[in-house]
Short mmCIF file of C-alpha atoms in Angstrom, two decimals:
data_model
loop_
_atom_site.label_atom_id
_atom_site.label_comp_id
_atom_site.label_asym_id
_atom_site.label_seq_id
_atom_site.Cartn_x
_atom_site.Cartn_y
_atom_site.Cartn_z
CA MET X 112 70.68 72.11 92.36
CA GLU X 113 71.73 70.77 89.14
CA GLN X 114 74.11 68.49 90.76
CA ARG X 115 71.47 67.35 93.11
CA PRO X 116 70.43 63.57 92.78
CA PRO X 117 66.51 62.85 92.33
CA PHE X 118 65.21 63.01 95.84
CA PHE X 119 63.70 59.99 97.49
CA PRO X 120 62.54 60.22 101.29
CA CYS X 121 64.53 58.18 103.79
CA SER X 122 62.96 55.88 106.16
CA HIS X 123 64.57 54.66 109.40
CA LYS X 124 64.68 54.79 113.00
CA GLY X 125 66.67 57.54 114.76
CA THR X 126 68.83 60.42 112.97
CA CYS X 127 70.10 60.25 109.47
CA SER X 128 73.73 60.59 111.00
CA GLU X 129 73.27 57.35 112.91
CA ALA X 130 71.57 55.44 110.03
CA LYS X 131 73.74 56.44 107.21
CA CYS X 132 70.71 56.94 105.06
CA SER X 133 70.23 58.05 101.51
CA CYS X 134 70.10 61.82 102.52
CA PHE X 135 73.17 61.49 104.44
CA LYS X 136 75.05 59.73 101.66
CA ALA X 137 73.81 62.37 99.12
CA ASN X 138 74.63 65.25 101.46
CA ILE X 139 71.24 66.81 101.13
CA GLN X 140 68.72 67.99 103.71
CA CYS X 141 65.78 65.94 104.71
CA GLU X 142 62.54 66.86 103.66
CA LYS X 143 59.06 67.01 105.30
CA THR X 144 58.31 63.45 103.65
CA CYS X 145 61.18 61.83 105.34
CA ALA X 146 60.34 59.14 108.06
CA CYS X 147 63.40 59.72 110.11
CA ALA X 148 63.41 61.14 113.53
CA ALA X 149 61.64 64.62 114.12
CA SER X 150 64.91 65.49 116.01
CA CYS X 151 67.17 64.92 112.97
CA LYS X 152 69.40 67.96 112.65
CA ARG X 153 69.31 67.60 108.55
CA ARG X 154 65.54 68.53 108.36
CA PHE X 155 64.74 71.62 106.72
CA ARG X 156 62.70 73.75 109.03
CA GLY X 157 61.67 76.50 106.67
CA CYS X 158 62.58 80.23 106.51
CA THR X 159 61.98 82.73 109.23
CA CYS X 160 61.34 85.86 107.16
CA ALA X 161 58.01 86.60 108.75
CA SER X 162 59.51 86.80 112.17
CA GLN X 163 62.15 89.39 110.89
CA GLY X 164 59.56 91.43 109.07
CA LEU X 165 60.99 90.71 105.62
CA ALA X 166 59.25 89.38 102.50
CA CYS X 167 60.28 86.21 100.90
CA SER X 168 61.11 87.42 97.48
CA ARG X 169 64.75 87.62 96.09
CA ASN X 170 65.82 88.25 99.49
CA LYS X 171 69.36 87.00 100.25
CA LEU X 172 68.35 86.77 104.14
CA CYS X 173 65.61 84.12 103.13
CA ASP X 174 66.94 80.64 103.79
CA CYS X 175 64.61 79.31 101.30
CA TRP X 176 65.77 81.61 98.32
CA ALA X 177 69.30 81.29 99.33
CA LEU X 178 69.05 77.47 99.06
CA ASN X 179 67.22 77.56 95.63
CA ARG X 180 63.84 76.58 97.22
CA GLU X 181 60.42 77.93 97.17
CA CYS X 182 58.77 78.36 100.47
CA ASP X 183 56.90 75.49 101.50
CA PRO X 184 53.29 76.13 103.00
CA ASP X 185 53.74 73.33 105.53
CA LEU X 186 57.13 74.72 106.86
CA CYS X 187 57.03 78.40 106.13
CA ALA X 188 53.29 79.09 106.84
CA SER X 189 54.11 82.20 108.85
CA CYS X 190 55.56 84.04 105.94
CA GLY X 191 52.22 83.86 104.15
CA ALA X 192 53.03 81.00 101.49
CA ALA X 193 50.01 79.00 102.60
CA GLU X 194 47.72 82.03 102.05
CA VAL X 195 49.21 82.91 98.63
CA LEU X 196 48.83 79.36 97.34
CA ASP X 197 45.35 78.98 98.42
CA PRO X 198 43.35 78.43 95.13
CA ILE X 199 40.88 81.04 96.01
CA ASN X 200 43.72 83.86 96.15
CA ARG X 201 45.52 82.55 93.08
CA TYR X 202 44.91 85.67 90.77
CA ASN X 203 44.99 88.12 93.95
CA ASP X 204 47.96 89.90 92.72
CA ALA X 205 47.62 92.51 95.58
CA LEU X 206 47.85 89.63 98.20
CA PHE X 207 50.68 88.21 96.42
CA ASN X 208 52.78 91.36 96.42
CA GLY X 209 52.25 92.04 100.21
CA LYS X 210 52.92 88.33 101.12
CA CYS X 211 55.36 85.48 100.43
CA GLY X 212 56.79 86.30 96.82
CA ASN X 213 58.75 83.05 96.68
CA VAL X 214 56.10 80.56 95.49
CA ASN X 215 55.91 81.73 91.71
CA ILE X 216 56.28 78.24 90.24
CA GLN X 217 53.85 76.51 92.70
CA ARG X 218 51.25 79.30 92.19
CA ASN X 219 51.77 78.79 88.36
CA VAL X 220 50.51 82.00 87.18
CA PRO X 221 52.81 82.98 84.17
CA ARG X 222 52.88 86.20 82.39
CA ARG X 223 51.59 86.97 79.01
CA THR X 224 53.98 85.99 76.31
CA LEU X 225 53.62 85.76 72.52
CA LEU X 226 55.17 83.45 69.97
CA GLY X 227 56.56 84.96 66.70
CA GLN X 228 59.13 85.08 64.09
CA SER X 229 62.39 85.80 65.97
CA GLU X 230 64.77 88.69 65.06
CA VAL X 231 67.72 86.25 65.53
CA GLN X 232 66.80 82.76 64.22
CA GLY X 233 63.59 80.73 63.80
CA PHE X 234 60.80 81.41 66.30
CA GLY X 235 61.22 83.39 69.39
CA LEU X 236 59.27 84.36 72.58
CA TYR X 237 58.06 87.93 73.00
CA ALA X 238 56.88 89.74 76.12
CA GLY X 239 53.14 90.22 75.99
CA GLU X 240 53.01 92.72 78.77
CA LYS X 241 55.20 95.01 80.67
CA LEU X 242 57.69 93.15 82.91
CA SER X 243 60.02 94.53 85.76
CA ALA X 244 63.24 92.85 86.80
CA GLY X 245 62.58 89.93 88.94
CA ASP X 246 59.18 89.06 87.66
CA PHE X 247 58.33 85.45 87.08
CA VAL X 248 57.87 84.61 83.47
CA GLY X 249 56.78 81.11 83.63
CA GLU X 250 57.75 77.57 84.24
CA TYR X 251 59.85 75.59 81.72
CA LYS X 252 57.79 72.47 81.26
CA GLY X 253 58.36 68.99 79.43
CA GLU X 254 59.07 65.22 79.89
CA VAL X 255 61.30 64.25 82.74
CA VAL X 256 63.73 61.81 81.23
CA THR X 257 66.84 60.12 82.47
CA LYS X 258 70.35 61.48 81.20
CA GLU X 259 70.63 58.23 79.04
CA GLU X 260 67.53 58.88 77.23
CA GLY X 261 68.27 62.57 76.96
CA SER X 262 71.57 61.61 75.14
CA ARG X 263 69.78 59.16 72.83
CA ARG X 264 67.42 61.95 72.07
CA GLY X 265 69.99 64.53 71.62
CA ALA X 266 71.56 62.42 68.79
CA VAL X 267 68.11 62.43 67.11
CA TYR X 268 67.65 66.21 67.59
CA GLN X 269 71.04 66.93 66.21
CA HIS X 270 69.93 65.85 62.90
CA LEU X 271 66.63 67.54 63.25
CA LYS X 272 68.57 70.81 63.95
CA THR X 273 66.56 71.66 67.30
CA ASN X 274 67.15 70.73 70.91
CA TYR X 275 64.85 71.55 73.78
CA LEU X 276 66.72 69.53 76.38
CA PHE X 277 67.27 71.20 79.83
CA ASP X 278 69.41 69.75 82.60
CA LEU X 279 67.17 69.26 85.71
CA ASN X 280 69.48 67.46 88.26
CA ARG X 281 72.37 65.05 88.19
CA ALA X 282 70.36 62.25 86.56
CA GLN X 283 67.34 63.85 84.87
CA GLU X 284 66.71 66.23 82.07
CA VAL X 285 63.48 68.18 80.84
CA ASP X 286 62.59 67.47 77.16
CA SER X 287 59.95 69.93 76.01
CA THR X 288 60.03 68.90 72.28
CA ARG X 289 56.71 66.81 72.35
CA ALA X 290 55.03 67.98 75.79
CA GLY X 291 56.21 71.54 76.60
CA ASN X 292 55.00 75.22 76.57
CA LYS X 293 55.96 78.33 74.71
CA LEU X 294 59.09 78.97 76.83
CA ARG X 295 61.16 76.47 74.82
CA PHE X 296 61.06 79.01 71.93
CA ILE X 297 63.33 81.50 73.81
CA ASN X 298 66.50 82.08 71.88
CA ASN X 299 70.09 82.30 73.23
CA SER X 300 72.03 85.54 73.98
CA ALA X 301 75.26 85.24 75.82
CA LYS X 302 76.08 89.07 75.62
CA ALA X 303 72.61 90.59 76.40
CA PRO X 304 70.35 88.06 78.01
CA ASN X 305 67.05 89.74 79.64
CA CYS X 306 65.90 86.55 81.36
CA GLU X 307 67.30 83.98 83.55
CA PRO X 308 66.44 80.31 84.46
CA ARG X 309 66.36 79.06 88.01
CA VAL X 310 66.24 75.41 88.94
CA MET X 311 64.43 75.36 92.22
CA LEU X 312 63.12 72.83 94.83
CA CYS X 313 59.26 73.04 95.05
CA ASN X 314 57.56 71.01 97.71
CA THR X 315 60.32 68.32 97.29
CA VAL X 316 60.15 68.45 93.46
CA VAL X 317 62.74 70.01 91.33
CA ARG X 318 61.26 72.45 88.70
CA ILE X 319 62.74 75.16 86.43
CA GLY X 320 61.42 78.82 86.53
CA LEU X 321 62.29 81.75 84.23
CA PHE X 322 62.65 85.32 85.72
CA ALA X 323 63.14 88.47 83.88
CA ASN X 324 66.43 90.09 85.02
CA LYS X 325 65.72 93.43 83.06
CA ASP X 326 62.65 95.58 82.59
CA LEU X 327 60.85 94.50 79.47
CA GLU X 328 58.25 96.28 77.29
CA PRO X 329 55.47 94.57 75.37
CA GLY X 330 57.05 93.38 72.09
CA ASP X 331 60.47 92.92 73.42
CA GLU X 332 62.07 89.64 72.45
CA MET X 333 63.22 87.56 75.34
CA PHE X 334 66.68 85.83 75.67
CA PHE X 335 68.70 83.80 78.22
CA ASN X 336 72.25 82.35 78.16
CA TYR X 337 72.10 78.73 77.40
CA ASN X 338 75.63 78.31 78.80
CA TYR X 339 77.03 76.20 75.91
CA PRO X 340 80.94 76.10 75.38
CA GLU X 341 82.45 78.63 73.13
CA GLU X 342 83.11 76.03 70.30
CA VAL X 343 79.41 75.36 69.98
CA THR X 344 78.21 79.02 70.01
CA LYS X 345 81.04 80.64 67.69
CA HIS X 346 78.72 80.41 64.88
CA PHE X 347 75.58 81.77 66.66
CA TRP X 348 74.98 85.41 66.50
CA GLU X 349 73.32 87.96 68.66
CA LYS X 350 70.51 90.47 68.16
CA GLY X 351 71.34 93.18 65.58
CA GLN X 352 74.55 91.32 64.13
CA ALA X 353 74.72 90.08 60.58
CA LYS X 354 73.94 86.57 59.99
CA PRO X 355 76.56 84.28 58.80
CA SER X 356 76.53 83.70 54.83
CA GLY X 357 75.78 80.33 53.58
CA SER X 358 73.49 77.61 54.95
CA ALA X 359 76.16 75.66 56.81
CA TYR X 360 75.04 76.86 60.44
CA ALA X 361 76.45 75.25 63.52
CA VAL X 362 74.44 72.37 65.03
CA LYS X 363 74.74 72.16 68.82
CA THR X 364 76.03 68.64 69.81
CA LYS X 365 76.33 68.97 73.36
CA LYS X 366 74.62 70.61 76.28
CA GLY X 367 76.07 73.27 78.56
CA ALA X 368 75.53 73.95 82.44
CA LYS X 369 71.92 74.70 81.92
CA GLY X 370 71.44 72.09 79.07
CA LYS X 371 68.86 73.81 77.14
CA GLY X 372 69.39 74.66 73.42
CA LYS X 373 67.92 75.27 70.03
CA VAL X 374 69.93 74.82 66.94
CA ALA X 375 70.09 77.29 64.29
CA ASN X 376 68.17 76.30 61.29
CA SER X 377 68.84 77.98 57.73
CA SER X 378 65.58 76.99 56.28
CA ARG X 379 63.64 79.40 58.28
CA SER X 380 63.79 83.23 57.30
CA SER X 381 64.04 85.52 60.46
CA ASP X 382 63.99 88.93 58.71
CA SER X 383 60.48 89.87 59.69
CA GLU X 384 59.79 91.50 63.11
CA PHE X 385 57.04 90.20 65.32
CA PRO X 386 55.15 93.60 65.77
CA ALA X 387 54.61 93.54 61.97
CA ALA X 388 53.29 90.03 62.04
CA ILE X 389 50.79 91.09 64.65
CA LYS X 390 49.57 94.09 62.82
CA SER X 391 49.13 92.01 59.54
CA ALA X 392 46.31 89.80 61.34
CA PRO X 393 42.68 90.85 60.63
CA SER X 394 40.98 92.84 63.52
CA ASN X 395 38.09 90.25 63.77
CA GLY X 396 40.32 87.13 64.27
CA ARG X 397 39.32 85.77 61.07
CA ALA X 398 41.19 85.44 57.73
CA GLN X 399 39.34 87.42 54.71
CA ARG X 400 37.19 84.95 52.53
CA GLY X 401 38.44 84.98 48.77
CA LYS X 402 37.62 83.29 45.79
CA LYS X 403 36.66 79.63 45.73
CA PRO X 404 39.95 77.67 45.96
CA GLY X 405 41.05 75.52 43.25
CA PRO X 406 41.84 71.68 43.72
CA SER X 407 45.67 72.34 44.19
CA ARG X 408 44.87 74.80 47.31
CA ARG X 409 42.33 72.59 48.75
CA ALA X 410 45.07 69.88 49.92
CA ASN X 411 46.77 72.75 52.00
CA GLU X 412 43.33 74.15 53.19
CA GLY X 413 43.77 73.51 56.91
CA ARG X 414 47.27 74.61 57.22
CA SER X 415 47.97 77.78 59.10
CA ARG X 416 51.51 79.25 59.65
CA LEU X 417 52.42 81.07 62.87
CA GLY X 418 51.29 84.54 63.06
CA GLU X 419 48.09 83.73 60.85
CA THR X 420 44.51 83.15 62.00
CA PRO X 421 43.04 79.71 61.20
CA LEU X 422 42.01 79.55 57.50
CA ARG X 423 38.41 78.86 56.57
CA GLY X 424 37.50 77.58 53.09
CA SER X 425 34.95 79.38 51.15
CA SER X 426 32.72 76.31 50.64
CA THR X 427 31.34 73.59 52.86
CA ILE X 428 33.09 70.81 51.22
CA SER X 429 36.56 72.35 51.26
CA ARG X 430 36.02 72.85 55.07
CA TYR X 431 34.88 69.21 55.50
CA ALA X 432 37.96 68.04 53.72
CA CYS X 433 40.15 70.22 56.10
CA ALA X 434 38.34 68.65 59.09
CA THR X 435 39.01 65.10 57.60
CA LYS X 436 42.71 65.95 56.45
CA GLY X 437 41.60 65.48 52.73
CA LYS X 438 40.23 61.96 53.28
CA ARG X 439 36.69 61.17 52.24
CA PRO X 440 35.07 58.32 54.48
CA ARG X 441 32.84 55.81 52.78
CA LEU X 442 29.41 56.46 54.28
CA SER X 443 25.88 55.18 53.53
CA ALA X 444 23.13 57.25 52.29
CA LEU X 445 21.71 57.94 55.62
CA GLU X 446 25.10 58.41 57.37
CA ARG X 447 25.96 60.93 54.46
CA GLN X 448 22.82 62.79 54.95
CA ARG X 449 23.70 63.05 58.75
CA THR X 450 27.14 64.10 58.18
CA TRP X 451 26.10 67.14 55.96
CA GLN X 452 23.29 68.06 58.60
CA ASP X 453 25.93 68.00 61.45
CA LEU X 454 28.51 69.72 59.35
CA ASN X 455 26.32 72.59 58.66
CA ASP X 456 25.35 72.84 62.38
CA VAL X 457 28.96 73.14 63.28
CA LEU X 458 29.91 75.66 60.58
CA GLY X 459 27.03 77.60 61.15
CA GLU X 460 26.23 78.57 57.49
CA GLU X 461 25.61 76.58 54.21
CA ASP X 462 27.05 76.91 50.85
CA ASP X 463 24.37 75.68 48.39
CA GLU X 464 26.66 75.36 45.49
CA SER X 465 29.29 73.48 47.25
CA PHE X 466 26.63 71.28 49.01
CA GLY X 467 25.38 70.16 45.67
CA ASP X 468 28.68 69.56 44.23
CA SER X 469 29.74 67.50 47.06
CA GLU X 470 26.39 65.54 47.12
CA GLN X 471 27.01 64.65 43.51
CA ASP X 472 30.72 63.58 44.16
CA PHE X 473 29.55 61.16 46.79
CA ASP X 474 26.64 59.92 44.66
CA SER X 475 28.87 59.42 41.73
CA GLU X 476 31.23 57.41 43.92
CA GLU X 477 28.55 55.28 45.43
CA ASN X 478 26.94 54.81 41.90
CA GLY X 479 30.26 53.52 40.62
CA ARG X 480 30.85 50.97 43.39
CA ALA X 481 27.34 49.79 42.66
CA ARG X 482 28.02 49.24 39.06
CA LYS X 483 31.16 47.27 39.90
CA ARG X 484 29.28 44.98 42.38
CA ALA X 485 26.69 44.39 39.66
CA ARG X 486 29.29 43.47 37.16
CA LYS X 487 30.90 41.20 39.34
CA ALA X 488 27.61 39.48 40.13
CA ARG X 489 27.10 38.99 36.38
CA GLU X 490 30.35 37.34 35.86
#
């Protein structure tokens, strides 16, 4: 599927063999959106699992699964794909297990996963629930860019020491750096991967799904093989191995067959384990309120590291500075009064001490500007 060009439906009279169309030249099957003759032998007709009493789920006898395709509800309706993909039945797992199981990416119901500090390097992805071999984990999402744009971005990501490009087909890649999901944080393991990516054709669109190839317990870190060449991965380490000394870790400069990678970064510590990070979080989902923060701490009031709950300041003005990124807008007296009233309504509490301090701060600034205007008028 990675060597397949982007699909564009053909449109001509007669069969593809006679017209020598784009599908014929690319040596791919015609899809339901093609406008060639209905009798064209290149058309994909769907699987016949239902007539054989088989379920379409990792079944070698299923034509769709063997061709790296998900069942199409318009072509494989008899296997139950249309019923499973009905929005009403989206979360009906009992129906999904008894009907067609080869529509995971189109169904778009990922399993629960958690993001945390990796035992290998940087951030990693952990199973949030029990998974069995063959279970669908989720879809690898991101921007679809051309190979040329992917090469340009890859040169930039090399200096940033991170790379989330994944080969989609012969002419396109998926970049989840800016528009992606948690699956981009899965680390590499060439020796003991417990997940595997699968590039599949879903309703004429090529998409990437991730499946577990081993049984996973909650809290197990997830890995899959990036398929990078050995000269790139010789400085990488597996789970349980000693990390290389020094800070000159390898930078991945080229993509392998799967084309997805994340560069090792020595600036992050990976000694802590994910379960310990979970246990350290407060049970009520909020950070404990401490003493009133000083001026040096207020600048970083709104920053929350991974694994911590969102921070809340101990005063109204500190939370207001957090919401405005530390920048105080210039407001009139009426606007200032409305701002504090709206702020207290949102926060649900009022700190009298900080409220007075903040009003005095704004009043002193406004009085200072008024004195400057009066001085200029006299001059």
